[in-house]
Structures are given as structure tokens and as C-alpha cells.
PDB file of C-alpha atoms in Angstrom:
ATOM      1  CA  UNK A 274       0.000   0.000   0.000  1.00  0.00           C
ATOM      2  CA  UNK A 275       1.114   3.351  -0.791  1.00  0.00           C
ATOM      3  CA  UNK A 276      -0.256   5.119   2.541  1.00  0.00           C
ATOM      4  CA  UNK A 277      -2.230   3.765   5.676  1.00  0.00           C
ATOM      5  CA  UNK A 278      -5.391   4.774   6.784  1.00  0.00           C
ATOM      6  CA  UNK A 279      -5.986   5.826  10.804  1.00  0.00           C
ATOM      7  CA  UNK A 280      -8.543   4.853  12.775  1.00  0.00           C
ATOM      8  CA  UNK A 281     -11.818   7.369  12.726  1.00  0.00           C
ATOM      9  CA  UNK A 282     -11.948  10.454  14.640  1.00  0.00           C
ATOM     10  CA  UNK A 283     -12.739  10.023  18.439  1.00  0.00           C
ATOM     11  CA  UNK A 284     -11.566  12.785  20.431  1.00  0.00           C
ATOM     12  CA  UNK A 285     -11.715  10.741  24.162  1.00  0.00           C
ATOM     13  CA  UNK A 286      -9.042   8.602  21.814  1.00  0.00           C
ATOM     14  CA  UNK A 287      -7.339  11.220  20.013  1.00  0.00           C
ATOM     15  CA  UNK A 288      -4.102  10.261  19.356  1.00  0.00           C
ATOM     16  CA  UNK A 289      -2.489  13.695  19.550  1.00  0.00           C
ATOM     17  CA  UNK A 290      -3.974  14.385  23.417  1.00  0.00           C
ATOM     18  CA  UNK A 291      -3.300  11.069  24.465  1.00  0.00           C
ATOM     19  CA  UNK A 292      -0.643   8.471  25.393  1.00  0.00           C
ATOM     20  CA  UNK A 293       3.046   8.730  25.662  1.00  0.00           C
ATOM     21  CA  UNK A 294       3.646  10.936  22.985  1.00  0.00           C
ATOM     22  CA  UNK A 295       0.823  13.179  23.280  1.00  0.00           C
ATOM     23  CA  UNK A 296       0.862  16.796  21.951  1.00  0.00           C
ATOM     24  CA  UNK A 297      -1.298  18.103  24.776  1.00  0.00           C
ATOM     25  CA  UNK A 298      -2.743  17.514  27.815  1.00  0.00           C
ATOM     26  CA  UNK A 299      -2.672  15.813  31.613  1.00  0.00           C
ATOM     27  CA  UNK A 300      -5.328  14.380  34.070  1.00  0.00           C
ATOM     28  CA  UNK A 301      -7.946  12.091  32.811  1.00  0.00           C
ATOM     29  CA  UNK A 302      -7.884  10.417  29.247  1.00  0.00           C
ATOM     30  CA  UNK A 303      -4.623  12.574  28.787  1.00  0.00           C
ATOM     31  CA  UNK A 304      -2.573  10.632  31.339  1.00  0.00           C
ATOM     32  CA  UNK A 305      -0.359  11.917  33.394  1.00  0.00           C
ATOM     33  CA  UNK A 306       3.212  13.513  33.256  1.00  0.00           C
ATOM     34  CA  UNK A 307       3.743  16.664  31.146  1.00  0.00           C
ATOM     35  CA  UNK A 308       3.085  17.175  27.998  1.00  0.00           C
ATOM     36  CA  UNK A 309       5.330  17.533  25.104  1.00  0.00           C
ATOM     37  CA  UNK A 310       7.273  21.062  24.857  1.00  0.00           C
ATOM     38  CA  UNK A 311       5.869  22.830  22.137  1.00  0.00           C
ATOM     39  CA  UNK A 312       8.530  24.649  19.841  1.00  0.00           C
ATOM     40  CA  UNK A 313       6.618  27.433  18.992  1.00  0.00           C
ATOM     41  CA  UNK A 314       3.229  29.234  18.287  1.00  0.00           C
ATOM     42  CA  UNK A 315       2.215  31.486  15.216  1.00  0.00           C
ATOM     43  CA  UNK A 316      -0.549  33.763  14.849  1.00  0.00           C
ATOM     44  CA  UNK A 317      -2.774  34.369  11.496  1.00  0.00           C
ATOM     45  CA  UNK A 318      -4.098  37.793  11.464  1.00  0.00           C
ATOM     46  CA  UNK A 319      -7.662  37.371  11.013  1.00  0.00           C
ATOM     47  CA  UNK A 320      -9.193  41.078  10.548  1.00  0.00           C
ATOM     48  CA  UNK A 321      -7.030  44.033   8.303  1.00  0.00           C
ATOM     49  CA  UNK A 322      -5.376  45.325  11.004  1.00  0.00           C
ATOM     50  CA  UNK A 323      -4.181  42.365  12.938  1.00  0.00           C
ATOM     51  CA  UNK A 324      -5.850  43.203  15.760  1.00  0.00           C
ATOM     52  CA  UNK A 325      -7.754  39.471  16.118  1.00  0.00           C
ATOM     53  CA  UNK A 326      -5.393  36.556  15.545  1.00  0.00           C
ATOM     54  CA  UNK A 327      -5.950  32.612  15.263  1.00  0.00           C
ATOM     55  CA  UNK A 328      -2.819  31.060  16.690  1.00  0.00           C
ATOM     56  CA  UNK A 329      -1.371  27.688  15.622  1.00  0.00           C
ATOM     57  CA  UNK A 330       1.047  25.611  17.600  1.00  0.00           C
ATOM     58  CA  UNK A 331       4.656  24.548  16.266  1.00  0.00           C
ATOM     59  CA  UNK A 332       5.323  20.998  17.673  1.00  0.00           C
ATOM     60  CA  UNK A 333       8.465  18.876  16.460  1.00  0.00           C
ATOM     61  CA  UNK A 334       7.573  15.838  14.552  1.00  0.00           C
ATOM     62  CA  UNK A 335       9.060  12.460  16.471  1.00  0.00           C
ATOM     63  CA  UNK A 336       9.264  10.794  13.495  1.00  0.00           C
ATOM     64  CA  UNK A 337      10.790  13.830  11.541  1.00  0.00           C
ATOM     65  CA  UNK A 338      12.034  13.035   7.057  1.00  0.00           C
ATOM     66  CA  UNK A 339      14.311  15.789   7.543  1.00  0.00           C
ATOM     67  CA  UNK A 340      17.177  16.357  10.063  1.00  0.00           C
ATOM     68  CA  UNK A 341      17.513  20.225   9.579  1.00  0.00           C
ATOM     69  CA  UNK A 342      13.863  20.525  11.029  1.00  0.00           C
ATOM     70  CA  UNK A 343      10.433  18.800  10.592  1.00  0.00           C
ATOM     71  CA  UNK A 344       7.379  20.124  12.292  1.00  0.00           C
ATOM     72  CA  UNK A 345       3.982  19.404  12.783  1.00  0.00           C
ATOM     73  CA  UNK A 346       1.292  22.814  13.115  1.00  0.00           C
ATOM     74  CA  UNK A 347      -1.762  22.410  14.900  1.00  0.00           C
ATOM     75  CA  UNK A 348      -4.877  24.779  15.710  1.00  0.00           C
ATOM     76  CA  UNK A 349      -3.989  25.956  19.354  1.00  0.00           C
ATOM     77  CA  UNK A 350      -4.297  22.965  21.592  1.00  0.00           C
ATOM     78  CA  UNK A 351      -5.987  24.289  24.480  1.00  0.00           C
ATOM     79  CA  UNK A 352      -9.340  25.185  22.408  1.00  0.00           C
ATOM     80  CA  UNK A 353     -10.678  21.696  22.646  1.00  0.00           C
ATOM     81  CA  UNK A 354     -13.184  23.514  19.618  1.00  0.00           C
ATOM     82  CA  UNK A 355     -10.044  22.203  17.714  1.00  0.00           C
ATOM     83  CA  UNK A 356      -9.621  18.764  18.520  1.00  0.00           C
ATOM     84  CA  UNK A 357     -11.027  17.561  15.422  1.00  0.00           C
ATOM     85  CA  UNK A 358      -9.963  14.834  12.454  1.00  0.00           C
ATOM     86  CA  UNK A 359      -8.053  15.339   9.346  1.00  0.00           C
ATOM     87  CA  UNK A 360      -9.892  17.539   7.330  1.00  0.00           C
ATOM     88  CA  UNK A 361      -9.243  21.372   6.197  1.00  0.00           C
ATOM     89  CA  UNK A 362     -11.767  23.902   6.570  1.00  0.00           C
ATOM     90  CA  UNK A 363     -11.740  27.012   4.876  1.00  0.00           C
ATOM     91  CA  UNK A 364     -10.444  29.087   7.854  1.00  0.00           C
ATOM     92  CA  UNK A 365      -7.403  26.044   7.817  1.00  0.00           C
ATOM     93  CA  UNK A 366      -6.838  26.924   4.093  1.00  0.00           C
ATOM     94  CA  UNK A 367      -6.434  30.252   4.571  1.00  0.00           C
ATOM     95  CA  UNK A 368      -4.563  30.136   7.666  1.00  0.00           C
ATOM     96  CA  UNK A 369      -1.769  27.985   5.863  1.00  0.00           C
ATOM     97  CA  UNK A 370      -1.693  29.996   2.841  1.00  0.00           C
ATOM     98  CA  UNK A 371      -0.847  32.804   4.934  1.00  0.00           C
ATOM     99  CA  UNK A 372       1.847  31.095   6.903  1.00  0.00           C
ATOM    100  CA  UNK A 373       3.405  29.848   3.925  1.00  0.00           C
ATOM    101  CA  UNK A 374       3.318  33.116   2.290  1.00  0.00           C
ATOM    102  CA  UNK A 375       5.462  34.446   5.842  1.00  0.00           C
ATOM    103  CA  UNK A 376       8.241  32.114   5.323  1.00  0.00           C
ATOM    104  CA  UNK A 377      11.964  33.751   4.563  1.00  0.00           C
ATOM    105  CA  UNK A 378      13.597  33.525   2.248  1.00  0.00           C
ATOM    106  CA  UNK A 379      10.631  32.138   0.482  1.00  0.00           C
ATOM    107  CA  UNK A 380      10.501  28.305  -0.559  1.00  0.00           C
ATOM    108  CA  UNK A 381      13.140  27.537   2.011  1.00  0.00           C
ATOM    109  CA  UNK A 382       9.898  25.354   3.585  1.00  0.00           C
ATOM    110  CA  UNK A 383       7.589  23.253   2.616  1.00  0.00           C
ATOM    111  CA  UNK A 384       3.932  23.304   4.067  1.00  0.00           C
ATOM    112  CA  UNK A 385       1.872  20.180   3.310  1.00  0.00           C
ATOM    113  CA  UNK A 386      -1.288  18.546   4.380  1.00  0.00           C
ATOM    114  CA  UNK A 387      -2.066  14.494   4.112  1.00  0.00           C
ATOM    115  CA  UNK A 388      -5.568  13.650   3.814  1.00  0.00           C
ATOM    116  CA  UNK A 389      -7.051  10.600   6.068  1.00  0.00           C
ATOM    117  CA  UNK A 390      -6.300   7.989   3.215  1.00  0.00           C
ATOM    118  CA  UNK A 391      -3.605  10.215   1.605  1.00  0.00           C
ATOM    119  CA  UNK A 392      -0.383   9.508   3.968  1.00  0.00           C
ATOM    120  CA  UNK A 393      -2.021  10.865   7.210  1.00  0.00           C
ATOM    121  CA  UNK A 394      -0.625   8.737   9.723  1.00  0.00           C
ATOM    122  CA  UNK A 395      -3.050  10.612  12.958  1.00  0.00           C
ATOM    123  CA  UNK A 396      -6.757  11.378  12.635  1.00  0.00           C
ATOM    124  CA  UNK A 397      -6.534  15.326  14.090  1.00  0.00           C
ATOM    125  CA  UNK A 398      -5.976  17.880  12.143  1.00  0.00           C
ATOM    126  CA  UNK A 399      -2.388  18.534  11.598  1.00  0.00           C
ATOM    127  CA  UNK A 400       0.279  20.096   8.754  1.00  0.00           C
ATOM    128  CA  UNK A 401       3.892  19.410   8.133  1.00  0.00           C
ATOM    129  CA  UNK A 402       6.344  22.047   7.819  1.00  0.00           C
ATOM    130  CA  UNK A 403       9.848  21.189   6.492  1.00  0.00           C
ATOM    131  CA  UNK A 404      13.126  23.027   5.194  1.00  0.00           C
ATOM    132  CA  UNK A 405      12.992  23.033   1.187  1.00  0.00           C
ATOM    133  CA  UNK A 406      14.986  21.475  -0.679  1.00  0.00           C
ATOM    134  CA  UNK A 407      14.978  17.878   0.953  1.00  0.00           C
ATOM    135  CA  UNK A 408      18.148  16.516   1.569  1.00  0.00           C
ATOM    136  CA  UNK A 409      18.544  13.403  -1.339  1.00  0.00           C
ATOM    137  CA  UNK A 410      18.371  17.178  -3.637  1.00  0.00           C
ATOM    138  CA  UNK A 411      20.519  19.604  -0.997  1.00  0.00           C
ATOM    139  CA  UNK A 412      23.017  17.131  -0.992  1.00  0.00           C
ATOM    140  CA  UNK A 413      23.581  16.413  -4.900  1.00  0.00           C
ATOM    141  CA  UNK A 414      27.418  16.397  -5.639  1.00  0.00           C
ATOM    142  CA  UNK A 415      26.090  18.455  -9.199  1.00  0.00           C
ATOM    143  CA  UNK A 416      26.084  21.383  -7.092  1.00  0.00           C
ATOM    144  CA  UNK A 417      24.790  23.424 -10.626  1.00  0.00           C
ATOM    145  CA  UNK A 418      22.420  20.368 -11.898  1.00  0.00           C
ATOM    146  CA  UNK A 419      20.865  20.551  -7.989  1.00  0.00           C
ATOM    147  CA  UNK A 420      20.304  24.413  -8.218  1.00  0.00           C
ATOM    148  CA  UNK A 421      17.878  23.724 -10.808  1.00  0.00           C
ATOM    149  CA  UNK A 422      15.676  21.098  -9.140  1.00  0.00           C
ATOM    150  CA  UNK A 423      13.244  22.336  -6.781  1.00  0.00           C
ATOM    151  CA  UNK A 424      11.520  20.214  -4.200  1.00  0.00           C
ATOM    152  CA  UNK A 425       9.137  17.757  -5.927  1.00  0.00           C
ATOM    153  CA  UNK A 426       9.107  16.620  -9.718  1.00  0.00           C
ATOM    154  CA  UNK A 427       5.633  18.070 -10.079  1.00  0.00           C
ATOM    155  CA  UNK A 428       7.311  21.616 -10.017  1.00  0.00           C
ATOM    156  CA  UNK A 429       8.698  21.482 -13.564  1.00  0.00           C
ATOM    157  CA  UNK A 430       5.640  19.564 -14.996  1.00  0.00           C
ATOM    158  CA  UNK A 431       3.946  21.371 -17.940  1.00  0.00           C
ATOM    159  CA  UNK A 432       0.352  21.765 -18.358  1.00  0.00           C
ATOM    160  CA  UNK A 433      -1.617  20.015 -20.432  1.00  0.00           C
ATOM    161  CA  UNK A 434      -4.892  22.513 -19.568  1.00  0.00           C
ATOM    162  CA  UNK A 435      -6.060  25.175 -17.280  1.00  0.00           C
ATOM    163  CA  UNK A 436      -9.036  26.903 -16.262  1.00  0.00           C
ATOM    164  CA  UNK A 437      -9.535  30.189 -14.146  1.00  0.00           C
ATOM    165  CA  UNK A 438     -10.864  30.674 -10.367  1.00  0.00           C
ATOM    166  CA  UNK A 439     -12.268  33.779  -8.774  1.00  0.00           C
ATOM    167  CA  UNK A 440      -9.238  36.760  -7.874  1.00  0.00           C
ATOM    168  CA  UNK A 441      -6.967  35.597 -11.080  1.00  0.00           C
ATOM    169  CA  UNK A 442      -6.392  32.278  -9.148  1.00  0.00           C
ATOM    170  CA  UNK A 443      -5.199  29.785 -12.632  1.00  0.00           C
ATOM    171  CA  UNK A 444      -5.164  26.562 -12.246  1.00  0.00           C
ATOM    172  CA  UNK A 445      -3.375  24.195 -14.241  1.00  0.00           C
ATOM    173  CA  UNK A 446      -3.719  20.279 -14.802  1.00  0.00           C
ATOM    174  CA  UNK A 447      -0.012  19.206 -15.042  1.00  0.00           C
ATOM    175  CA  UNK A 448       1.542  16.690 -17.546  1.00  0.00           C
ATOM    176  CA  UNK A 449       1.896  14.097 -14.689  1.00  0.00           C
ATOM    177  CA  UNK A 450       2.244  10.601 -13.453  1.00  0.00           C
ATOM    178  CA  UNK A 451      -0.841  11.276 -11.680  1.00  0.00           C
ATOM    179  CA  UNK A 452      -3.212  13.867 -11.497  1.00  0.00           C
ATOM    180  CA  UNK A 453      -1.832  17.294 -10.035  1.00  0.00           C
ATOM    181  CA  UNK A 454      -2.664  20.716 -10.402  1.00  0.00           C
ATOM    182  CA  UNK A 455      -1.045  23.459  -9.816  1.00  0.00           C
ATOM    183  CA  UNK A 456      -2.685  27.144  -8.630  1.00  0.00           C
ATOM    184  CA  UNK A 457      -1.003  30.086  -9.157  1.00  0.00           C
ATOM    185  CA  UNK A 458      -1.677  34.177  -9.177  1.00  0.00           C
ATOM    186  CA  UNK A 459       0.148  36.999 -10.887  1.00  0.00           C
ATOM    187  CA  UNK A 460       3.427  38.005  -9.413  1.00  0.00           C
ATOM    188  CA  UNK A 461       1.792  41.452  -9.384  1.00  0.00           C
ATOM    189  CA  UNK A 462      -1.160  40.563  -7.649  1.00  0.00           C
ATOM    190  CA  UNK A 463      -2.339  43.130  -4.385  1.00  0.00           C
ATOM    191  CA  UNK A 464      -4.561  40.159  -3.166  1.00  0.00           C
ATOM    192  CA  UNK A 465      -2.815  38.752  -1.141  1.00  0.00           C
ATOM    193  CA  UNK A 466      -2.712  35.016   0.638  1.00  0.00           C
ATOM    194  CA  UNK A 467      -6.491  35.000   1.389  1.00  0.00           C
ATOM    195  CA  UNK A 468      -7.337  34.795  -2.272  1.00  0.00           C
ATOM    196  CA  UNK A 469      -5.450  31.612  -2.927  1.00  0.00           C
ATOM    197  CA  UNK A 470      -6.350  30.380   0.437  1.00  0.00           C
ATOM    198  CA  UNK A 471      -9.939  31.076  -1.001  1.00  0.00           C
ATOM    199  CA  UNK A 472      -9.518  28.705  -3.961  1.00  0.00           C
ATOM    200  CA  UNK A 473      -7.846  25.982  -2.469  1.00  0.00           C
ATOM    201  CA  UNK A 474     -10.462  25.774   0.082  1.00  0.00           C
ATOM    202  CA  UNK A 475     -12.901  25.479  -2.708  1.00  0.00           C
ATOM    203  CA  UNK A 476     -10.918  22.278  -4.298  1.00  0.00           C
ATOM    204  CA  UNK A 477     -10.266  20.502  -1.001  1.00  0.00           C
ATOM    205  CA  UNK A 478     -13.989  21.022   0.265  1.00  0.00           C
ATOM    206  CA  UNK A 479     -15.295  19.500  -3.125  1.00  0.00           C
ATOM    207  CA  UNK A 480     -12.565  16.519  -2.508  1.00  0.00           C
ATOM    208  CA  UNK A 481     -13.626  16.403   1.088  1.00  0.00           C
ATOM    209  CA  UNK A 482     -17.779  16.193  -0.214  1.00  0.00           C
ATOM    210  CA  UNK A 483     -17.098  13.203  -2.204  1.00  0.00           C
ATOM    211  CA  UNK A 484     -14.966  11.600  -0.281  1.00  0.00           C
ATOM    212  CA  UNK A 485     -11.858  11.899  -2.285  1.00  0.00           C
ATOM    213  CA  UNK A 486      -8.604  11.450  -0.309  1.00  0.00           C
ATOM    214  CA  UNK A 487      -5.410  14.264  -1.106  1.00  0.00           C
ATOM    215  CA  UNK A 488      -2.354  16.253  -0.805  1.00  0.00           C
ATOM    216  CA  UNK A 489      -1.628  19.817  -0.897  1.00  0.00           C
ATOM    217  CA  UNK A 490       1.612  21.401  -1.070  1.00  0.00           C
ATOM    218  CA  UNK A 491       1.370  24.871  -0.018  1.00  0.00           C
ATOM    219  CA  UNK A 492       3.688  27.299  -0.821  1.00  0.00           C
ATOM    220  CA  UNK A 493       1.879  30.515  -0.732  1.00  0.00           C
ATOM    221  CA  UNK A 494       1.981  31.154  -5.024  1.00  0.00           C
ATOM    222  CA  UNK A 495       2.362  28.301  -6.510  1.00  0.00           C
ATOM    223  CA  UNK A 496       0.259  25.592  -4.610  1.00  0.00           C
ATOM    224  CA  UNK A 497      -0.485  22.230  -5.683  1.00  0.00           C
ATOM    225  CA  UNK A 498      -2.809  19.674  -4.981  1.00  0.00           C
ATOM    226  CA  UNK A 499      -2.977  15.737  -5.763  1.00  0.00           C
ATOM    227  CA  UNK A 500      -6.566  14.457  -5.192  1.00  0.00           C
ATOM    228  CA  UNK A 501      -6.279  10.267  -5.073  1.00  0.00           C
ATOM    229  CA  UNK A 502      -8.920   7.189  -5.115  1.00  0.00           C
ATOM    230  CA  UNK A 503      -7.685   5.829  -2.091  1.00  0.00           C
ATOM    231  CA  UNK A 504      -5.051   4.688   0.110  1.00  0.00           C
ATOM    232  CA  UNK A 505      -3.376   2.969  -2.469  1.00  0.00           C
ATOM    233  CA  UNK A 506      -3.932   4.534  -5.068  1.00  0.00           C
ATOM    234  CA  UNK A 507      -3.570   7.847  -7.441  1.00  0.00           C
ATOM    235  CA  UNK A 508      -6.685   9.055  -9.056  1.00  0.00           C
ATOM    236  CA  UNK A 509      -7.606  10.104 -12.696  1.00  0.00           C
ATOM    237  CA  UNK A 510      -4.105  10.059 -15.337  1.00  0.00           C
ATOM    238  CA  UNK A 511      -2.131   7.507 -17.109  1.00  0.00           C
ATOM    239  CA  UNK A 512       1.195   7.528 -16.917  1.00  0.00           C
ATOM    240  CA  UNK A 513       2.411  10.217 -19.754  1.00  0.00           C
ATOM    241  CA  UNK A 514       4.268   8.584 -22.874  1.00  0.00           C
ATOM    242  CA  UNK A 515       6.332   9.857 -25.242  1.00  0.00           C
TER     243      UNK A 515
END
């Protein structure tokens, strides 16, 4: 199997708030003992003036893929409102997309969600943050062949069609080994993160209506998304051929 699948949502069971390596949380289902240090917490602005803020919380991942850094971020903990299963909603969308567009120098990190189905490994709702490129690409000896490869193959994909989105969002269905799309707004766009916050919220909440597990890779502008069939498998496109 390409991914697993968790066990449904439960939140006297959630895996995050409970047990030995729980995120959160002492005294009754949490156990006891303290819980794990969080590394940091971030703050979305949620108004024009900053004024009202959602904060996320910054946890290091114990099983991390990178050794420079690989983090898990999580609606703030304390707000049990937030202990919920691994799905987006719109708010979560936007929240990322703003996060993603905060990181400097831009790229250097990754922000990524895994559906339930899709690679999640924990039914709450969580992202991974990790330092861009990984390190089978930092490391090449072709110091000038690894310049030009960014983080994931699907980043130098062409398009094979596109259609337009609300706030000059384009999205693009990539010449791929599976189906991807990429979203992307002008360079010279005053919109801001919200606006491609906005659209991927509208593609996950369709995928998330039908039942159709995926991945999103959010770097601010670009973003892409990978909706699957299942566990196991990609959904929709052949492999290319020549």
C-alpha cells in the first residue's frame, strides 16, 4: 500500500492528546506527566489590522524526514473547539496559505497537508512544515544540476490545460504521473494570501464532499494539490508517454 489509513476520529481517543507521545494535555484520558514542549506558536491575522489573531502551535515531529527541522502545526491545543480529524476547513486553508506566504527567504519550507487515506498517519488535524529542498536534492554532488531542481518533480511539470478561479487564481492540470494541479496568481497581484487560500479551500472542500482522499503542497503562489482514489492509489491520469 502506498499510505495507511488511521482509525476514525474520536476525540476521548485522540491520538495527539493522548498516550506517551501526546501533543497536549494531563489528568484524565490525557494521562499523566507533562506534555510535550511545544517549539513554537504562530498567529494568522484574522481582521485588516491584525488586531484578532488565530494562533497555531509549532510541535516537532518524532518521526521527523528531515534532520535540519520537521514540524507538525496544529490549531492551538488548548481550544478543545479544535480537537477535530483530518480535514481542512476554509479558515485552515487560509490560515496555511498565509503562513506559507510568511516564510523567509521564500521556498526555504515546505507546508503540506495528508488527507485521512492520503499519507495521514493521525486522525486530528495537523500540517507538516519542512526546510525546502529535501536533503537526497541539498546534498547532490552536481552542485549546478541541484540548483535547478526544486523540491518535488511536479514543479517542472507542464500543463496540459487550465481553467480560471475567482481573484486571477489559474489553475493548471499538469503533464503528470498522476493527477496534479497546480494554482497560481500573478506576481503582481495586491490580493494577497487570502485569495489563494480562497480557492484551495474550494478544491479541497469539493474533494472532502465526495470523499476523495489528497495532498496539498502549499507554498503561498504556486500551490499544488494531488486528489487520489484511495489509500493505495492515485486518481484520474495515465502515466504520460512519449
Amino acid at each position: 500500500r502506498a499510505s495507511c489509513e488511521p482509525p476514525p476520529y474520536d476525540a476521548s481517543g485522540d491520538s495527539f492528546l493522548v498516550g506517551a507521545l501526546r501533543l497536549y494535555g494531563r489528568g484524565e484520558f490525557h494521562g499523566d506527566g507533562v506534555p510535550r514542549e511545544r517549539a513554537a506558536r504562530v498567529f494568522v491575522p484574522t481582521d485588516g489590522n491584525g488586531d484578532a489573531v488565530r494562533p497555531w502551535d509549532v510541535f516537532h515531529n518524532v518521526s521527523p524526514v528531515d534532520p535540519r527541522g520537521h514540524y507538525l502545526l496544529l490549531p492551538a491545543l488548548e481550544d478543545a473547539n479544535e480537537w477535530r480529524d483530518q480535514s481542512l476547513t476554509p479558515n485552515d486553508c487560509r490560515d496555511v496559505t498565509y503562513l506559507a506566504s510568511t516564510i523567509e527567504p521564500p521556498g526555504s519550507m515546505v507546508l503540506s497537508f495528508n488527507s485521512v487515506g492520503a499519507g495521514a498517519s493521525q486522525n486530528h488535524v495537523h500540517c507538516h512544515a519542512w526546510v525546502c529542498p529535501p536533503p537526497p536534492l541539498a546534498c547532490r554532488e552536481d552542485k549546478a544540476e541541484a540548483e535547478d531542481v526544486s523540491c518535488y518533480a511536479a514543479t517542472k511539470a507542464s500543463a496540459t490545460s487550465s481553467f480560471d478561479m475567482a481573484n486571477r487564481i489559474t489553475v493548471l492540470l499538469l503533464y503528470y504521473l498522476c493527477t496534479c494541479m497546480k494554482l497560481s496568481a500573478p506576481a503582481t497581484s495586491s490580493l494577497g494570501s487570502k485569495a489563494m487560500g480562497d480557492a484551495i479551500s474550494a478544491i479541497v472542500q469539493i474533494a472532502q464532499d465526495i470523499d476523495v482522499t489528497h495532498n496539498e503542497q502549499n507554498d503561498s503562489n504556486p500551490c499544488w494539490t494531488i486528489p487520489r482514489r484511495s489509500a493505495s492509489s492515485f486518481a484520474g491520469r495515465r502515466q504520460p508517454t512519449s
